[in-house]
PDB file of C-alpha atoms in Angstrom:
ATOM      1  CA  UNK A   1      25.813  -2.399  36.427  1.00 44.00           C
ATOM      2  CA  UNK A   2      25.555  -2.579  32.894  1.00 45.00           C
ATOM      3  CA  UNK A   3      22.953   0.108  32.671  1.00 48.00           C
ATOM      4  CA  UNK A   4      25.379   2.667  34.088  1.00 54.00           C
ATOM      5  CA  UNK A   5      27.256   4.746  31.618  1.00 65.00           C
ATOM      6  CA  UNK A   6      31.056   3.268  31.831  1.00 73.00           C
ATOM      7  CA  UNK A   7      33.660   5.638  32.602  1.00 79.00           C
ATOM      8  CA  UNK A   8      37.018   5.774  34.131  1.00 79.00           C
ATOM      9  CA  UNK A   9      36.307   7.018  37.515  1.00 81.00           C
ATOM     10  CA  UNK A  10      33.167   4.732  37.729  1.00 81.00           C
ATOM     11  CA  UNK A  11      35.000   2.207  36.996  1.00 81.00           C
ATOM     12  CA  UNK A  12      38.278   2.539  39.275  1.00 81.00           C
ATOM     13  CA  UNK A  13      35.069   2.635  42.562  1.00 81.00           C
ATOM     14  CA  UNK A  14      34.750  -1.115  41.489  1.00 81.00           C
ATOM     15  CA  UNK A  15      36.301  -3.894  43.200  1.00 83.00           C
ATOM     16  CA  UNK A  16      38.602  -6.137  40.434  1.00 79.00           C
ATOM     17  CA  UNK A  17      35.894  -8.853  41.276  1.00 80.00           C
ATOM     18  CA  UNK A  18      33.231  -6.653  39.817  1.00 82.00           C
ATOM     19  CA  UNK A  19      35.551  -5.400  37.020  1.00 81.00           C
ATOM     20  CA  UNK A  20      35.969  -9.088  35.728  1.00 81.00           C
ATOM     21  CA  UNK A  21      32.410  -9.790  35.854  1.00 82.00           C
ATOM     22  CA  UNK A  22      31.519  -6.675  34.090  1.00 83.00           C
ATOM     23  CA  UNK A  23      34.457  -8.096  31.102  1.00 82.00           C
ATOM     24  CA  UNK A  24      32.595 -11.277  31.225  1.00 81.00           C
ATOM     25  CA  UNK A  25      28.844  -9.573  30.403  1.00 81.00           C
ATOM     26  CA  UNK A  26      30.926  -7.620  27.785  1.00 79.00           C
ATOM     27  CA  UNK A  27      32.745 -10.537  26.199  1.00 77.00           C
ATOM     28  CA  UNK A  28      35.798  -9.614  27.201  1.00 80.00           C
ATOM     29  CA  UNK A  29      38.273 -12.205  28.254  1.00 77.00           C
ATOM     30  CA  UNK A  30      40.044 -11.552  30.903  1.00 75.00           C
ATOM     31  CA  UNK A  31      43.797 -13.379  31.628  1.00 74.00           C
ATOM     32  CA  UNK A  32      44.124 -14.126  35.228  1.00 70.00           C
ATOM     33  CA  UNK A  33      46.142 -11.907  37.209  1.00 71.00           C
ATOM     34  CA  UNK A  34      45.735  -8.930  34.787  1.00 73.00           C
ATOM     35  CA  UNK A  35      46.216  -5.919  36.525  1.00 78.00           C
ATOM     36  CA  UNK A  36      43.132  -3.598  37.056  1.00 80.00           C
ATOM     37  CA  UNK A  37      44.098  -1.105  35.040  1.00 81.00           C
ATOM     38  CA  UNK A  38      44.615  -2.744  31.856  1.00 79.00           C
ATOM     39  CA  UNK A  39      41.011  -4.280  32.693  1.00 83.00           C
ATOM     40  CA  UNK A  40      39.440  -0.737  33.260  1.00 84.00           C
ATOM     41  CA  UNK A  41      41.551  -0.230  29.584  1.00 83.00           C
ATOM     42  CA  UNK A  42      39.787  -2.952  27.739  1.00 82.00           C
ATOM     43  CA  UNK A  43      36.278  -2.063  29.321  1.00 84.00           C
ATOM     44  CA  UNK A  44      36.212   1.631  28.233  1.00 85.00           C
ATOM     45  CA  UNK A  45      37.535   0.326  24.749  1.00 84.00           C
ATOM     46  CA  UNK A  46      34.374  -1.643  24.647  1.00 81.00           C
ATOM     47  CA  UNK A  47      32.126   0.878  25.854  1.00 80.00           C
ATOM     48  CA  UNK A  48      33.815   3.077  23.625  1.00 81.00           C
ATOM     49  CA  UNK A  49      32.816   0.882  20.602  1.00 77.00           C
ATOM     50  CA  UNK A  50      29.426   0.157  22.147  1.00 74.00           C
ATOM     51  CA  UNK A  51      28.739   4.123  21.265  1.00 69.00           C
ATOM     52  CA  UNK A  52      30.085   4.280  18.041  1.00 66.00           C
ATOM     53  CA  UNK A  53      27.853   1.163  17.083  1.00 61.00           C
ATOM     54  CA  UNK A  54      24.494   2.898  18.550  1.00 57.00           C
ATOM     55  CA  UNK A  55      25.562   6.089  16.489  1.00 59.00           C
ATOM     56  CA  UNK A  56      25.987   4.179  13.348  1.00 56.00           C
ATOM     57  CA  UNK A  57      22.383   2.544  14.262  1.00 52.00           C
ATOM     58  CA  UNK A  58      20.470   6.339  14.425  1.00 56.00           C
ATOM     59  CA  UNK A  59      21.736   7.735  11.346  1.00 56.00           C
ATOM     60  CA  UNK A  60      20.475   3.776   9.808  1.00 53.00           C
ATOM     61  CA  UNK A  61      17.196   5.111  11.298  1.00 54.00           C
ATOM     62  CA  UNK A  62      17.350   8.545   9.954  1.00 56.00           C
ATOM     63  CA  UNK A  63      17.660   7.357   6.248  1.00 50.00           C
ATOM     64  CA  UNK A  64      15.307   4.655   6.132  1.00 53.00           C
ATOM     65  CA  UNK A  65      12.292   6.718   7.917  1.00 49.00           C
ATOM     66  CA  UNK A  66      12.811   9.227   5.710  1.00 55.00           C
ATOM     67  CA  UNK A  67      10.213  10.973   3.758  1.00 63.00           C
ATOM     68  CA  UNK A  68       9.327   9.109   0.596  1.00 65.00           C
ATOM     69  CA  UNK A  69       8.098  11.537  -2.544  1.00 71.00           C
ATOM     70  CA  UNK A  70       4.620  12.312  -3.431  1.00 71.00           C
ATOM     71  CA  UNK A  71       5.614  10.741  -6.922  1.00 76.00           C
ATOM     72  CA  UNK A  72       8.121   8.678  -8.664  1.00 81.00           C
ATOM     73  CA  UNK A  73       6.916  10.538 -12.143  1.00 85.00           C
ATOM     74  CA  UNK A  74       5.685   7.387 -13.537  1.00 91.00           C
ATOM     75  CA  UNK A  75       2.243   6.436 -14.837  1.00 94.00           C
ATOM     76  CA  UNK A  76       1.556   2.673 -13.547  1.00 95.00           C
ATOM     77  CA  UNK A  77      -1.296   0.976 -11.348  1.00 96.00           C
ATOM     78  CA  UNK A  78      -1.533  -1.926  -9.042  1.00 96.00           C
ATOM     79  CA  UNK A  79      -4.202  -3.970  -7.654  1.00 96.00           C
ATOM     80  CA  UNK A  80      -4.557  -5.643  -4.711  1.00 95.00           C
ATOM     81  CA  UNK A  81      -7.283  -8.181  -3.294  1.00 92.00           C
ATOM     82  CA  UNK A  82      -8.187  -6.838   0.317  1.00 89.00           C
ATOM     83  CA  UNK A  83     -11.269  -9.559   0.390  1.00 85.00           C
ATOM     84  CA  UNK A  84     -13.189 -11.819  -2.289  1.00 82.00           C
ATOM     85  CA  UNK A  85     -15.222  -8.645  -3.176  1.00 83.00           C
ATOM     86  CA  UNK A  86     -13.093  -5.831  -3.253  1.00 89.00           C
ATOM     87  CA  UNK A  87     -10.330  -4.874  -4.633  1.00 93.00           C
ATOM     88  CA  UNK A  88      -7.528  -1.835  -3.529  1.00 96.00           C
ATOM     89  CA  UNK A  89      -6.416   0.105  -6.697  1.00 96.00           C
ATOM     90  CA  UNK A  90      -3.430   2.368  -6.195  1.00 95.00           C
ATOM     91  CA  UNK A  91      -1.606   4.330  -9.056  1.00 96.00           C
ATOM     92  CA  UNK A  92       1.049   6.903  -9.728  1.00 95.00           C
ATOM     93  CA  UNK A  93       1.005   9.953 -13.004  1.00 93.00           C
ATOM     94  CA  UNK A  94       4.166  11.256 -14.356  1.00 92.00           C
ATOM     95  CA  UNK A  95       3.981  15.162 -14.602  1.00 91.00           C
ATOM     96  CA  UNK A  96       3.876  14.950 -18.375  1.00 89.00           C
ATOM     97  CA  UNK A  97       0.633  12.922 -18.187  1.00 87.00           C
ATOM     98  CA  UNK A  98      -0.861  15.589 -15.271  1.00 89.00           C
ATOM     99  CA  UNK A  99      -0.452  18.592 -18.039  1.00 88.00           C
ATOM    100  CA  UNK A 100      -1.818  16.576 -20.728  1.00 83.00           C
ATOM    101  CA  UNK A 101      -4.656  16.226 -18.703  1.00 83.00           C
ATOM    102  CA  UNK A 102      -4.792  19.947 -17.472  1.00 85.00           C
ATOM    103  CA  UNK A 103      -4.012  21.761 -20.592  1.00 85.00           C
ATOM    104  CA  UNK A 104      -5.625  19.734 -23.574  1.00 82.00           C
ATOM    105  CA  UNK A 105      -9.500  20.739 -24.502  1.00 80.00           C
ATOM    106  CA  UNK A 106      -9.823  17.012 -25.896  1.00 79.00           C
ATOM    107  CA  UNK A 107      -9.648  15.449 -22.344  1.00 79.00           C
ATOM    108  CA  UNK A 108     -13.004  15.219 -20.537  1.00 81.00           C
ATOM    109  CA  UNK A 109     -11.975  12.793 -18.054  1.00 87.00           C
ATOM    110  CA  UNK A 110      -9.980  10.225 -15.836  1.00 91.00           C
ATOM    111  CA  UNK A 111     -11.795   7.007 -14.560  1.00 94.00           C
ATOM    112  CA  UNK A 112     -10.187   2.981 -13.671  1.00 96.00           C
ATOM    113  CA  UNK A 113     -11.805   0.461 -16.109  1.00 95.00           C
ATOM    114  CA  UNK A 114     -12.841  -2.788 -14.141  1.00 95.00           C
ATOM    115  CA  UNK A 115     -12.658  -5.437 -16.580  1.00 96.00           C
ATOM    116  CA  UNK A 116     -13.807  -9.036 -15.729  1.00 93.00           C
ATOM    117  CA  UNK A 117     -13.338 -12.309 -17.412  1.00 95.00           C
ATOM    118  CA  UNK A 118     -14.366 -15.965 -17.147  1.00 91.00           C
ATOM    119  CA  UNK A 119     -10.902 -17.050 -17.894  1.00 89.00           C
ATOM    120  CA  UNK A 120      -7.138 -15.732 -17.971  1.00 89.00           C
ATOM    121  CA  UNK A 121      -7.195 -14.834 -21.632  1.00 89.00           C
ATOM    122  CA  UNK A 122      -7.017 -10.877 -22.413  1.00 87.00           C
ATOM    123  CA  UNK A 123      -9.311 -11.258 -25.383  1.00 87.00           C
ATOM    124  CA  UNK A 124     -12.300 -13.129 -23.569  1.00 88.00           C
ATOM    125  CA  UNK A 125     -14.341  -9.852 -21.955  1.00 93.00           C
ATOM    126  CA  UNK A 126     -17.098 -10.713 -19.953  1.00 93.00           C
ATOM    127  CA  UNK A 127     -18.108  -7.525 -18.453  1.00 91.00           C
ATOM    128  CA  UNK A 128     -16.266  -4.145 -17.103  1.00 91.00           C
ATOM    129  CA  UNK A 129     -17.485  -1.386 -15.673  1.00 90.00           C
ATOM    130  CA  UNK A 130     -15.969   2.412 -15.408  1.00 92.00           C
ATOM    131  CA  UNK A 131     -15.689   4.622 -12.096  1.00 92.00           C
ATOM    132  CA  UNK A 132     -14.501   8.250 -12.877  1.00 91.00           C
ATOM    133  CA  UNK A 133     -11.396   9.867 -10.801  1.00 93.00           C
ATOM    134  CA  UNK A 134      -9.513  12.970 -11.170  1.00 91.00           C
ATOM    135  CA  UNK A 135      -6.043  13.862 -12.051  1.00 90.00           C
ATOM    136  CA  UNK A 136      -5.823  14.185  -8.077  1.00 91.00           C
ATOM    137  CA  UNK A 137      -6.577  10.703  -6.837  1.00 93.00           C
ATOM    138  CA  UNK A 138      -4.102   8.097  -5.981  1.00 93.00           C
ATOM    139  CA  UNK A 139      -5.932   4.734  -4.948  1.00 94.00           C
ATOM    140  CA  UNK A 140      -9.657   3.638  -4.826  1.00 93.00           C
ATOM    141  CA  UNK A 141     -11.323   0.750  -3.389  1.00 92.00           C
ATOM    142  CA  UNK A 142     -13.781  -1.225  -6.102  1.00 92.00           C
ATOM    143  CA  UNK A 143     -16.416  -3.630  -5.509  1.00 87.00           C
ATOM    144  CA  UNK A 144     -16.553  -6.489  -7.735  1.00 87.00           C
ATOM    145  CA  UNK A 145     -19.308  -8.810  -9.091  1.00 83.00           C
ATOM    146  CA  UNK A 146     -19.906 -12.220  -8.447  1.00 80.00           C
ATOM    147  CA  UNK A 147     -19.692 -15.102 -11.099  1.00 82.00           C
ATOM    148  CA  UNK A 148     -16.154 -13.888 -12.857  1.00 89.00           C
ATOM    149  CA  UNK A 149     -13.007 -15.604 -12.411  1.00 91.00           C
ATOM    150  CA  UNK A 150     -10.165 -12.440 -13.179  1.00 94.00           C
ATOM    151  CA  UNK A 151     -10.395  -9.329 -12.877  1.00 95.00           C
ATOM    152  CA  UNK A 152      -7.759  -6.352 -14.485  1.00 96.00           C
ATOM    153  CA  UNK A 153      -7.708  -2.478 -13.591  1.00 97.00           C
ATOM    154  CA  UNK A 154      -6.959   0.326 -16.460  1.00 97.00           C
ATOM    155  CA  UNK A 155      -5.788   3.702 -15.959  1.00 97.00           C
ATOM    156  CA  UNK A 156      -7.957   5.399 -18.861  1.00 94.00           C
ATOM    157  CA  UNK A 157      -7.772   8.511 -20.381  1.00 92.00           C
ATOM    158  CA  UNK A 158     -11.260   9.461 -21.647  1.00 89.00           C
ATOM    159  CA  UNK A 159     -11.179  11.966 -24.760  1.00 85.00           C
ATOM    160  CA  UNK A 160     -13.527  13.363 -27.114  1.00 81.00           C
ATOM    161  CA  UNK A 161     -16.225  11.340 -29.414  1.00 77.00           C
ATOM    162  CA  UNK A 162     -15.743   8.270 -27.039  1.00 76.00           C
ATOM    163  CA  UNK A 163     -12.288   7.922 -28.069  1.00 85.00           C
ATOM    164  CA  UNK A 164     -10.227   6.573 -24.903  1.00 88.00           C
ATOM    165  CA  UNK A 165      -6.570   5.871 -24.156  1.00 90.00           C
ATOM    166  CA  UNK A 166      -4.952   2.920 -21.683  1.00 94.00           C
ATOM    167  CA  UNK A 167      -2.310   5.135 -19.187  1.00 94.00           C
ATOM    168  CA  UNK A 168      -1.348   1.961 -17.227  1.00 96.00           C
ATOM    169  CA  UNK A 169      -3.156  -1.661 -16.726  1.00 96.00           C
ATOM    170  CA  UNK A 170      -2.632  -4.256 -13.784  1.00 96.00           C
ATOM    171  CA  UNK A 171      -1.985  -7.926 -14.610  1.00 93.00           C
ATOM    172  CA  UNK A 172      -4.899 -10.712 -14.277  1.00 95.00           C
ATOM    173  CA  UNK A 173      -5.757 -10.852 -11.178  1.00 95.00           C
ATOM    174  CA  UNK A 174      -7.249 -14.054 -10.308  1.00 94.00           C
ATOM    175  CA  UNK A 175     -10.821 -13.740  -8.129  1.00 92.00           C
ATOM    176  CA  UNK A 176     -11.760 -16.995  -5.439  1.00 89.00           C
ATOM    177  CA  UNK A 177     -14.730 -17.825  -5.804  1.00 80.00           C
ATOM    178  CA  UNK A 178     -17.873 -16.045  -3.878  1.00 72.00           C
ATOM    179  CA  UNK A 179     -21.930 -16.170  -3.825  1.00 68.00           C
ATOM    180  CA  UNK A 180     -23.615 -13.820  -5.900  1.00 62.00           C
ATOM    181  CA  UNK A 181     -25.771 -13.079  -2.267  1.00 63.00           C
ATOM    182  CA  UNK A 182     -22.635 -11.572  -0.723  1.00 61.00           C
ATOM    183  CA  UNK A 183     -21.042  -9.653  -3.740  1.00 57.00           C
ATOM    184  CA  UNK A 184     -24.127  -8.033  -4.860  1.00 60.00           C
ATOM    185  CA  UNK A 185     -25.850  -6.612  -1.851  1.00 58.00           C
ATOM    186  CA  UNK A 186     -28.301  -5.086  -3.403  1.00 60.00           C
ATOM    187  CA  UNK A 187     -29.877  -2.307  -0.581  1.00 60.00           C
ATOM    188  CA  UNK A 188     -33.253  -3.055   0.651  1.00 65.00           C
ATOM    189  CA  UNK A 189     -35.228   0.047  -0.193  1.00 66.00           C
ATOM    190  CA  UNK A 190     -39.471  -0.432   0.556  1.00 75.00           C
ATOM    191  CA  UNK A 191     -42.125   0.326  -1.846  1.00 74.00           C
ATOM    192  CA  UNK A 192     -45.269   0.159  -1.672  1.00 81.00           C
ATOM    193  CA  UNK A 193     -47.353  -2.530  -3.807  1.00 82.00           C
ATOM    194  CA  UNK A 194     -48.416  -0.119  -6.782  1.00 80.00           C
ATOM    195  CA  UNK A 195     -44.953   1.142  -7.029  1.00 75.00           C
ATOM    196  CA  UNK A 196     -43.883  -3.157  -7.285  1.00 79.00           C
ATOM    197  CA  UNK A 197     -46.719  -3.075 -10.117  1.00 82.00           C
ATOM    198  CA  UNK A 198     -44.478   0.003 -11.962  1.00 81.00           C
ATOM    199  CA  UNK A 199     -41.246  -1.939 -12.081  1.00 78.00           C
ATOM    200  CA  UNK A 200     -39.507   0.006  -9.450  1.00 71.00           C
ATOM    201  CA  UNK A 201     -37.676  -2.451  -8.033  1.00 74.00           C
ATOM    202  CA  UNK A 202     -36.428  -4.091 -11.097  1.00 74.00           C
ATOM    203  CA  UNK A 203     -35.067  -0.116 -11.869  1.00 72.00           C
ATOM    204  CA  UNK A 204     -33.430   0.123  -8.592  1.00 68.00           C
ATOM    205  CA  UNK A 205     -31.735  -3.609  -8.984  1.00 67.00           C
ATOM    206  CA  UNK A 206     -30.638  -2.623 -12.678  1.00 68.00           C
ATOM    207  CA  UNK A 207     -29.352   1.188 -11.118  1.00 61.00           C
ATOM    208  CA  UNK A 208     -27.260  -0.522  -8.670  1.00 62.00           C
ATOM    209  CA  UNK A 209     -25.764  -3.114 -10.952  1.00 60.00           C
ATOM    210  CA  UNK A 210     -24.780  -0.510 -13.283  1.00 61.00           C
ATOM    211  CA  UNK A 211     -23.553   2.574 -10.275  1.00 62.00           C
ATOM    212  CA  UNK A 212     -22.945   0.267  -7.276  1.00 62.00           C
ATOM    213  CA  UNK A 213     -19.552   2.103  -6.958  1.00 61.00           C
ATOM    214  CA  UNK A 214     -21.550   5.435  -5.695  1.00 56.00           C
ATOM    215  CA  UNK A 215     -23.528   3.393  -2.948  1.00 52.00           C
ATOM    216  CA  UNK A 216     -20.310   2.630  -1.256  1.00 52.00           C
TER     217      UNK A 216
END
């Protein structure tokens, strides 16, 4: 009964017995001896404020699935630990940083700087590592090393004659712990025995330490 849209003449088909109970699933109260018309009243008041409530609930919906910008014209990054060995990196440019980066000759390129420390001090580097992007990309998934206890993410501008600039840098981001087996998986690739007596596989190990960010 509750299902049915509530009108008027729907409502004056319904015995008073049925009209009360209908009150009751409403939360109406109902005087005894109240005729059936001032009942019918207070339902279609009710169902009357029942549809102003749903309205007020769609355009609630409207606004807050609404389409969020592209950008927020700021230049920040953020990190985020989706397992012990890697790490989601997400960022944002402002437009003035996008035509720096278009219109200057002295910009050759964009890349995130992984830096990694033993402990949470800024000026203890242990090792970092760079992996280009362009002025286009907005997040990139990195795969740490083993044997580090923080990690931090720049935003780096790379200019001419090696001279770089920090856009944006995450906090420390503290690293649990995890075997060196399982965070450097370094791909089995078979040689042959006089290619073992050239070094290659020392070359390969030392390629993918250095580029493991391409192999992925």
């Amino acid at each position: 009964m509750s299902d049915t849209k509530l009108s008027r003449a729907y409502l004056e088909t319904l015995p008073s017995a049925d009209l009360i109970a209908l009150a009751d699933d409403l939360g109406i109260d109902i005087p005894e001896n109240l005729n059936r018309r001032f009942i019918i009243g207070e339902l279609l008041e009710a169902a009357e404020d029942m549809d102003d409530s749903d309205d007020d609930l769609e355009e609630s919906d409207e606004i807050t699935t609404a389409d969020l910008p592209d950008t927020y014209n700021e230049t920040l990054i953020s990190a985020v630990l989706r397992n012990p060995v890697w790490l989601f990196a997400y960022w944002d440019v402002k437009k003035d940083h996008i035509a720096l980066v278009r219109k200057s000759d002295k910009v050759q390129s964009l890349s995130l700087r992984v830096t990694m420390f033993h402990r949470d001090e800024p000026e203890t580097v242990a090792d970092f590592f760079d992996v280009p992007i362009t002025i286009e990309d907005r997040n990139r998934y990195l795969l740490l090393p083993a044997g580090f206890g923080f990690v931090r993410v720049d935003l780096v501008l790379n200019m001419e004659d090696e001279a770089y600039e920090v856009w944006a840098s995450t906090g420390m981001i503290t690293l649990p712990y995890v075997s060196p087996r399982i965070a450097n998986p370094l791909p089995e690739t078979p040689v042959s025995p006089v290619l073992k007596l050239s070094g290659l596989p020392e070359l390969l190990r030392t390629h993918y330490m250095n580029h493991r960010q391409s192999f992925f």
